[in-house]
Structures are given as structure tokens and as C-alpha cells.
Short mmCIF file of C-alpha atoms and ligand atoms in Angstrom, two decimals:
data_model
loop_
_atom_site.label_atom_id
_atom_site.label_comp_id
_atom_site.label_asym_id
_atom_site.label_seq_id
_atom_site.Cartn_x
_atom_site.Cartn_y
_atom_site.Cartn_z
CA MET C 1230 48.17 -26.69 -36.52
CA ASN C 1231 46.69 -23.54 -38.03
CA ASN C 1232 44.18 -24.18 -40.80
CA GLY C 1233 46.09 -24.58 -44.03
CA MET C 1234 49.55 -24.68 -42.46
CA LYS C 1235 51.56 -27.75 -43.39
CA HIS C 1236 54.98 -28.73 -42.07
CA TYR C 1237 57.07 -31.20 -44.07
CA PRO C 1238 60.00 -32.13 -41.80
CA GLY C 1239 63.10 -33.26 -43.68
CA MET C 1240 61.53 -32.91 -47.12
CA LEU C 1241 64.97 -32.14 -48.55
CA GLU C 1242 67.69 -34.68 -47.94
CA ARG C 1243 71.25 -33.63 -47.17
CA PRO C 1244 72.56 -33.80 -50.77
CA ALA C 1245 69.64 -31.66 -51.97
CA GLN C 1246 70.31 -29.18 -49.17
CA GLU C 1247 73.99 -28.99 -50.14
CA ALA C 1248 73.11 -28.43 -53.80
CA LEU C 1249 70.75 -25.60 -52.82
CA VAL C 1250 73.42 -23.94 -50.69
CA SER C 1251 75.86 -24.05 -53.58
CA ASP C 1252 73.22 -22.51 -55.93
CA LEU C 1253 72.54 -19.83 -53.32
CA ARG C 1254 76.22 -18.97 -52.89
CA GLN C 1255 76.41 -18.17 -56.60
CA CYS C 1256 73.24 -16.10 -56.44
CA VAL C 1257 74.45 -14.10 -53.43
CA GLN C 1258 77.63 -13.22 -55.31
CA LYS C 1259 75.45 -11.49 -57.92
CA ALA C 1260 72.91 -10.07 -55.46
CA PRO C 1261 74.74 -9.47 -52.16
CA LEU C 1262 72.96 -9.61 -48.82
CA PHE C 1263 71.78 -6.22 -47.59
CA VAL C 1264 70.54 -4.99 -44.21
CA PRO C 1265 66.87 -3.99 -44.44
CA LEU C 1266 65.64 -1.04 -42.35
CA MET C 1267 62.34 -0.66 -40.53
CA PRO C 1268 59.95 1.75 -42.23
CA ARG C 1269 60.03 5.29 -40.75
CA THR C 1270 62.42 4.58 -37.85
CA GLY C 1271 65.25 3.21 -39.99
CA THR C 1272 66.12 0.63 -37.32
CA PRO C 1273 68.14 -2.15 -39.01
CA PHE C 1274 66.69 -5.68 -39.11
CA SER C 1275 68.84 -8.31 -37.38
CA VAL C 1276 68.65 -10.56 -40.46
CA ARG C 1277 70.39 -9.82 -43.73
CA MET C 1278 68.48 -10.50 -46.91
CA THR C 1279 68.48 -10.65 -50.68
CA ASN C 1280 66.09 -11.94 -53.33
CA LEU C 1281 65.77 -14.08 -56.43
CA GLY C 1282 63.12 -13.82 -59.12
CA GLY C 1283 61.39 -11.08 -61.06
CA LEU C 1284 60.36 -9.26 -57.90
CA GLY C 1285 62.17 -8.94 -54.59
CA TRP C 1286 60.84 -7.84 -51.21
CA VAL C 1287 62.67 -4.88 -49.66
CA SER C 1288 62.17 -2.69 -46.63
CA ASP C 1289 63.63 0.75 -45.94
CA ARG C 1290 62.54 4.09 -44.44
CA ALA C 1291 60.04 4.50 -47.28
CA GLY C 1292 58.24 1.25 -46.42
CA TYR C 1293 57.85 -2.38 -47.47
CA ARG C 1294 57.51 -3.16 -51.16
CA TYR C 1295 58.38 -5.46 -54.05
CA GLN C 1296 60.81 -4.19 -56.66
CA ALA C 1297 62.60 -5.63 -59.67
CA LEU C 1298 66.06 -4.26 -58.80
CA HIS C 1299 68.59 -4.83 -56.03
CA PRO C 1300 68.46 -1.74 -53.76
CA ASP C 1301 72.25 -1.21 -53.64
CA LEU C 1302 73.29 -2.35 -57.13
CA GLY C 1303 70.25 -1.40 -59.21
CA THR C 1304 70.55 -4.71 -61.08
CA PRO C 1305 67.79 -7.32 -61.61
CA TRP C 1306 67.65 -10.12 -59.04
CA PRO C 1307 69.11 -13.46 -60.21
CA GLN C 1308 66.58 -16.00 -61.47
CA ILE C 1309 65.10 -18.53 -59.07
CA PRO C 1310 67.15 -21.74 -59.60
CA PRO C 1311 65.22 -24.70 -61.08
CA ALA C 1312 65.68 -26.83 -57.93
CA ILE C 1313 63.80 -24.19 -55.91
CA LEU C 1314 61.02 -23.88 -58.49
CA ASP C 1315 60.67 -27.68 -58.39
CA ILE C 1316 59.89 -27.53 -54.66
CA TRP C 1317 57.17 -24.92 -55.25
CA ARG C 1318 55.71 -26.94 -58.12
CA ALA C 1319 55.68 -30.12 -56.04
CA ILE C 1320 54.07 -28.66 -52.96
CA SER C 1321 52.25 -25.36 -53.50
CA GLY C 1322 49.22 -26.73 -55.34
CA PHE C 1323 49.20 -23.42 -57.22
CA GLN C 1324 49.09 -23.26 -61.03
CA ALA C 1325 51.54 -20.39 -61.51
CA ASP C 1326 55.17 -20.08 -60.50
CA PRO C 1327 56.36 -17.83 -57.69
CA GLU C 1328 57.76 -14.44 -58.66
CA ALA C 1329 59.76 -13.81 -55.50
CA CYS C 1330 62.18 -15.86 -53.46
CA LEU C 1331 63.26 -13.92 -50.40
CA ILE C 1332 66.50 -15.13 -48.82
CA ASN C 1333 66.81 -14.39 -45.09
CA PHE C 1334 70.17 -15.07 -43.46
CA TYR C 1335 70.21 -15.42 -39.67
CA GLN C 1336 73.47 -15.31 -37.76
CA GLY C 1337 74.03 -15.17 -34.00
CA THR C 1338 71.07 -13.62 -32.22
CA ALA C 1339 69.18 -12.61 -35.38
CA LYS C 1340 65.42 -13.07 -35.15
CA MET C 1341 62.25 -11.88 -36.83
CA GLY C 1342 59.30 -10.27 -35.07
CA LEU C 1343 55.72 -11.43 -35.57
CA HIS C 1344 54.32 -10.13 -38.86
CA GLN C 1345 51.95 -11.02 -41.68
CA ASP C 1346 53.07 -11.52 -45.29
CA LYS C 1347 50.60 -9.16 -46.93
CA ASP C 1348 52.45 -7.06 -49.50
CA GLU C 1349 51.30 -9.40 -52.28
CA GLU C 1350 48.23 -9.08 -54.53
CA GLU C 1351 47.66 -12.82 -54.80
CA PHE C 1352 46.59 -14.42 -51.52
CA ALA C 1353 45.19 -17.51 -53.25
CA ALA C 1354 48.79 -18.68 -53.66
CA PRO C 1355 50.46 -20.10 -50.56
CA VAL C 1356 53.72 -18.99 -49.00
CA VAL C 1357 56.30 -21.79 -49.25
CA SER C 1358 59.21 -21.57 -46.84
CA ILE C 1359 62.39 -23.67 -46.91
CA SER C 1360 64.80 -23.91 -43.96
CA LEU C 1361 68.55 -24.59 -44.29
CA GLY C 1362 71.17 -24.72 -41.55
CA ASP C 1363 70.61 -24.26 -37.84
CA THR C 1364 67.20 -25.06 -36.32
CA ALA C 1365 64.88 -22.11 -35.70
CA ILE C 1366 62.05 -21.59 -33.25
CA PHE C 1367 59.20 -20.47 -35.48
CA ARG C 1368 56.20 -18.81 -33.80
CA PHE C 1369 52.78 -18.48 -35.37
CA GLY C 1370 49.29 -17.43 -34.40
CA GLY C 1371 46.06 -16.40 -36.07
CA THR C 1372 45.26 -13.53 -38.36
CA SER C 1373 44.98 -10.85 -35.69
CA ARG C 1374 47.83 -9.36 -33.72
CA GLY C 1375 48.00 -10.25 -30.05
CA GLY C 1376 46.17 -13.57 -30.33
CA LYS C 1377 47.33 -16.91 -29.00
CA THR C 1378 50.51 -18.27 -30.59
CA GLN C 1379 52.36 -21.57 -30.68
CA SER C 1380 55.88 -22.51 -31.64
CA LEU C 1381 57.37 -25.05 -33.98
CA LYS C 1382 60.98 -26.04 -34.63
CA LEU C 1383 62.11 -25.65 -38.24
CA SER C 1384 65.21 -27.69 -39.06
CA SER C 1385 67.44 -27.94 -42.10
CA GLY C 1386 65.55 -29.44 -45.03
CA ASP C 1387 62.10 -28.68 -43.60
CA VAL C 1388 59.49 -27.09 -45.82
CA LEU C 1389 56.53 -25.14 -44.46
CA VAL C 1390 53.46 -24.21 -46.49
CA MET C 1391 51.09 -21.46 -45.38
CA SER C 1392 47.88 -21.61 -47.38
CA GLY C 1393 44.18 -21.01 -46.79
CA GLU C 1394 43.49 -19.34 -43.45
CA SER C 1395 47.15 -19.58 -42.41
CA ARG C 1396 48.26 -17.60 -45.49
CA LEU C 1397 47.80 -14.39 -43.51
CA CYS C 1398 48.72 -15.65 -40.05
CA PHE C 1399 51.12 -13.74 -37.84
CA HIS C 1400 54.48 -15.51 -37.73
CA GLY C 1401 58.10 -14.88 -36.87
CA ILE C 1402 61.34 -16.40 -35.65
CA ASP C 1403 62.02 -16.27 -31.89
CA ARG C 1404 65.62 -17.42 -32.24
CA VAL C 1405 68.00 -19.74 -34.04
CA MET C 1406 69.70 -22.55 -32.12
CA THR C 1407 73.43 -22.15 -32.77
CA GLY C 1408 75.34 -25.31 -33.62
CA THR C 1409 72.34 -27.52 -34.46
CA SER C 1410 73.38 -28.10 -38.10
CA THR C 1411 76.63 -28.65 -39.97
CA LEU C 1412 75.22 -27.57 -43.34
CA LEU C 1413 76.60 -24.02 -43.38
CA LYS C 1414 80.35 -23.77 -42.79
CA GLU C 1415 79.95 -20.42 -41.04
CA GLY C 1416 76.87 -21.59 -39.09
CA GLY C 1417 73.56 -19.76 -38.97
CA ARG C 1418 70.36 -20.29 -40.88
CA ILE C 1419 69.01 -19.54 -44.34
CA ASN C 1420 65.30 -19.26 -44.94
CA LEU C 1421 63.88 -19.12 -48.45
CA THR C 1422 60.38 -17.70 -48.76
CA LEU C 1423 58.65 -18.26 -52.11
CA ARG C 1424 55.69 -16.08 -53.01
CA ARG C 1425 53.43 -15.26 -55.89
CA VAL C 1426 53.19 -11.45 -55.90
CA THR C 1427 50.90 -10.43 -58.79
CA LYS C 1428 47.56 -12.02 -59.64
CA ALA C 1429 48.13 -15.23 -61.58
C1 SIN X 1409 59.80 -14.68 -42.78
O1 SIN X 1409 58.67 -14.81 -42.34
O2 SIN X 1409 60.10 -13.76 -43.57
C2 SIN X 1409 60.90 -15.63 -42.40
C3 SIN X 1409 60.44 -16.87 -41.73
C4 SIN X 1409 61.59 -17.80 -41.47
O3 SIN X 1409 62.74 -17.36 -41.39
O4 SIN X 1409 61.35 -19.01 -41.33
FE1 FE2 X 1410 57.03 -13.78 -43.23
#
């Protein structure tokens, strides 16, 4: 696998996954999912998203950025629940807590094109990604666009860490395999992406 990329299949057992989903349902009531738009073109993303933590990642015609307030409500994002911080603390190897937890919700044919996570100031901290619900085909390559890529299945309860060289690798979601998990009543997939944004 890419240098610094680590996959922990089934790190979260079913009860822990269920507890996370119930935490997330409460959070999404306070910070509803929104449809991000591509910078300039305004094309809607196929995923819906929201955030937890002091800073949330948003995208609209003006560009990609982190901001402290929900774009529709103008209210602060809910705090990152302790169970999610515990996963970061157990696995990131980084001394400071994450400031952002992006929640991506995939339904139906939603996918995510290859991109780098590079809107942060602190690249010494890894990206920690948690998968819940239906299995996704994750694609990743190196740090330049157009290079060779490989794919990896991410299933409910899996945790993926991108650190070192892989911190800035191109990655995305080709598709989600409908009906592969019973975790979410309405089906689909939730991905949580934890990131340190400012210099620790
Ligand atoms: C992302 O890179 O923002 C999402 C990755 C995923 O859904 O696993
Ligand atoms: Fe990403």
C-alpha cells in the first residue's frame, strides 16, 4: 500500500458502529446535511455533507475552505463526540486533537472524484477516515494527478489512516455497493474524515 497508508478492517465492532450512528443522527439534527457545489461551475456534488468540530470543510462557487459556521444556518458546528475523538487518539499518533470531522453521506450512485486533501495548514497530522454502512470502492494513487492508482474496499467499521507520503495522495470513491450493510436503515454510506487544520 502507499507509504504511510494504513487500513484497519473492522476496527469498530457492530455495537460501536451503532453508537456512532446514533451520535451522528443527533449531530445532523443540529447541523443538517447540505449539498456542496463545485468551485466556479456550481455543479452540485453527489454526496451530501456536514461537519463537526471547531472548523468545517465547505465548498461552493467561491471555493474550498474551512469555516466555523454552518453555511445555511450560520451556527457553529456541533462538537466532535468523545467516541470519535477516542478513535483519533488511539490511531493517529498525533499529539493534538483534530479540529474538523467532515461527514460525507453517500446514497445511490453518489461518488467522489480523485482529489487531494490539501486545504489544511498541518500536514504532519494524518487524515483519519472512518467508514459506516455500505461498502465503498476507494481509489488511491500517488501525489501527482494522472499517476497509477489502485482500489481498496472500505466496509462498515473500517478505519483508514493517511499519513507520511500518503497524506497528500490522490484518492476518491468510485462507487458504493448498495445493500452490503444493514447498519443504516435507509442504506447508503457515511464517511467521517478527521483532520487537524491549523498548526498544532
Ligand atoms: C473524502 O475523501 O472526502 C471521502 C473519502 C471517503 O468517503 O471514504
Ligand atoms: Fe478526501
